[in-house]
């Protein structure tokens, strides 16, 4: 009986799968290896107490928005906070996508653009990246001209390839589009270039960010959108009233006010450089350039490498069965110790 009650879009639908695999080093989900900053840990009891969990959280996360606005160089009314940027992708669909509307996104890219498109009943147009995983801007322009997508996603830098799209190309795409263009900057801090400053120039631009990556708060689920008020008012219209819990709001705020970010980013960038160099020394391995905290690597036998790493307690992300990513594993740049362990594991397997 229940089967007959389910929405058409959900019948036979497969959601994003997260496997619980035991590990010693977690290098599969682009998290950072850092714990909460010392000064936050030290005051955690006070912080928790002041969060007043017996009452509902601030529905608009006002203080957090002020801090995020400062960080982005915009005003708080240009910020929308979500339960992870995942939730914001979902809310964008909820606010703007009717069944049958067209959503375009790069391929290969972040899986949730497709997952939420399917749930919304959108028509999906994946736009292939080039052979070297750089963006094919002409293809995007052609897709926009032909299908007039309601929504275009650009992931910059792109997950899982680590490649980027240049500012002038993003602007070309925004100007061509009669729909909304979402630029997902989840990995901005490891790249340094942003389009956030253009939100008032282009009324159809939404920039997505997250505290899950460089800020190391994946478990708190805090993402945010930066856009003009005219777009954000519709996201506010469809969101749950208390989407960000009190503890996440206050801990995120405290972490934003610490000054550990720069040092932590530099650590990851140094380790990225070192990993790319070391991986490049292993014969038969193809390493792609990266502007993120992960590296896409192709192997002749990705299954053998994935399993061999797993046996050594290293969890990486297997993309080798995804069309366009044959032979590829994605490795998150982690602590020096974890990265060394990974390199040694790979050498044992491949030399
Ligand atoms: N966008 C991209 C490109 C991502 O890689 C991720 C996390 N894997 C997200 C969005 C979602 O991040 P979160 O929901 O943790 O904010």
mmCIF file of C-alpha atoms and ligand atoms in Angstrom, residues 29-30 83-86 89 110 113 155 159 184 186-187 209-210 212-213 221-223, ligand 1:
data_model
loop_
_atom_site.group_PDB
_atom_site.id
_atom_site.type_symbol
_atom_site.label_atom_id
_atom_site.label_comp_id
_atom_site.label_asym_id
_atom_site.label_seq_id
_atom_site.Cartn_x
_atom_site.Cartn_y
_atom_site.Cartn_z
ATOM 1 C CA UNK A 29 35.115 13.108 2.957
ATOM 2 C CA UNK A 30 37.242 16.256 2.695
ATOM 3 C CA UNK A 83 21.930 22.995 8.220
ATOM 4 C CA UNK A 84 24.977 22.364 6.073
ATOM 5 C CA UNK A 85 25.096 23.743 2.555
ATOM 6 C CA UNK A 86 23.356 20.483 1.602
ATOM 7 C CA UNK A 89 20.764 23.196 -2.106
ATOM 8 C CA UNK A 110 29.195 17.030 -6.266
ATOM 9 C CA UNK A 113 23.033 18.612 -7.195
ATOM 10 C CA UNK A 155 31.183 24.076 -8.232
ATOM 11 C CA UNK A 159 34.520 18.396 -6.140
ATOM 12 C CA UNK A 184 29.280 26.453 -4.744
ATOM 13 C CA UNK A 186 32.622 24.905 -0.353
ATOM 14 C CA UNK A 187 36.420 24.791 -0.832
ATOM 15 C CA UNK A 209 29.807 28.295 1.452
ATOM 16 C CA UNK A 210 30.270 25.923 4.374
ATOM 17 C CA UNK A 212 32.420 21.893 7.143
ATOM 18 C CA UNK A 213 35.725 22.138 5.300
ATOM 19 C CA UNK A 221 26.228 21.165 10.044
ATOM 20 C CA UNK A 222 26.579 24.849 9.264
ATOM 21 C CA UNK A 223 26.527 26.077 5.678
HETATM 22 N N1 LIG B 1 29.233 21.436 -1.778
HETATM 23 C C1 LIG B 1 30.308 20.724 -2.064
HETATM 24 C C2 LIG B 1 31.027 20.972 -3.340
HETATM 25 C C3 LIG B 1 30.774 19.737 -1.177
HETATM 26 O O1 LIG B 1 31.845 19.015 -1.489
HETATM 27 C C4 LIG B 1 30.072 19.530 0.025
HETATM 28 C C5 LIG B 1 30.512 18.515 1.053
HETATM 29 N N2 LIG B 1 31.012 17.354 0.575
HETATM 30 C C6 LIG B 1 28.937 20.296 0.266
HETATM 31 C C7 LIG B 1 28.550 21.245 -0.645
HETATM 32 C C8 LIG B 1 28.088 20.083 1.484
HETATM 33 O O2 LIG B 1 28.689 20.556 2.599
HETATM 34 P P1 LIG B 1 27.916 20.734 3.969
HETATM 35 O O3 LIG B 1 26.515 20.233 3.778
HETATM 36 O O4 LIG B 1 28.686 19.941 4.953
HETATM 37 O O5 LIG B 1 27.949 22.206 4.246
#
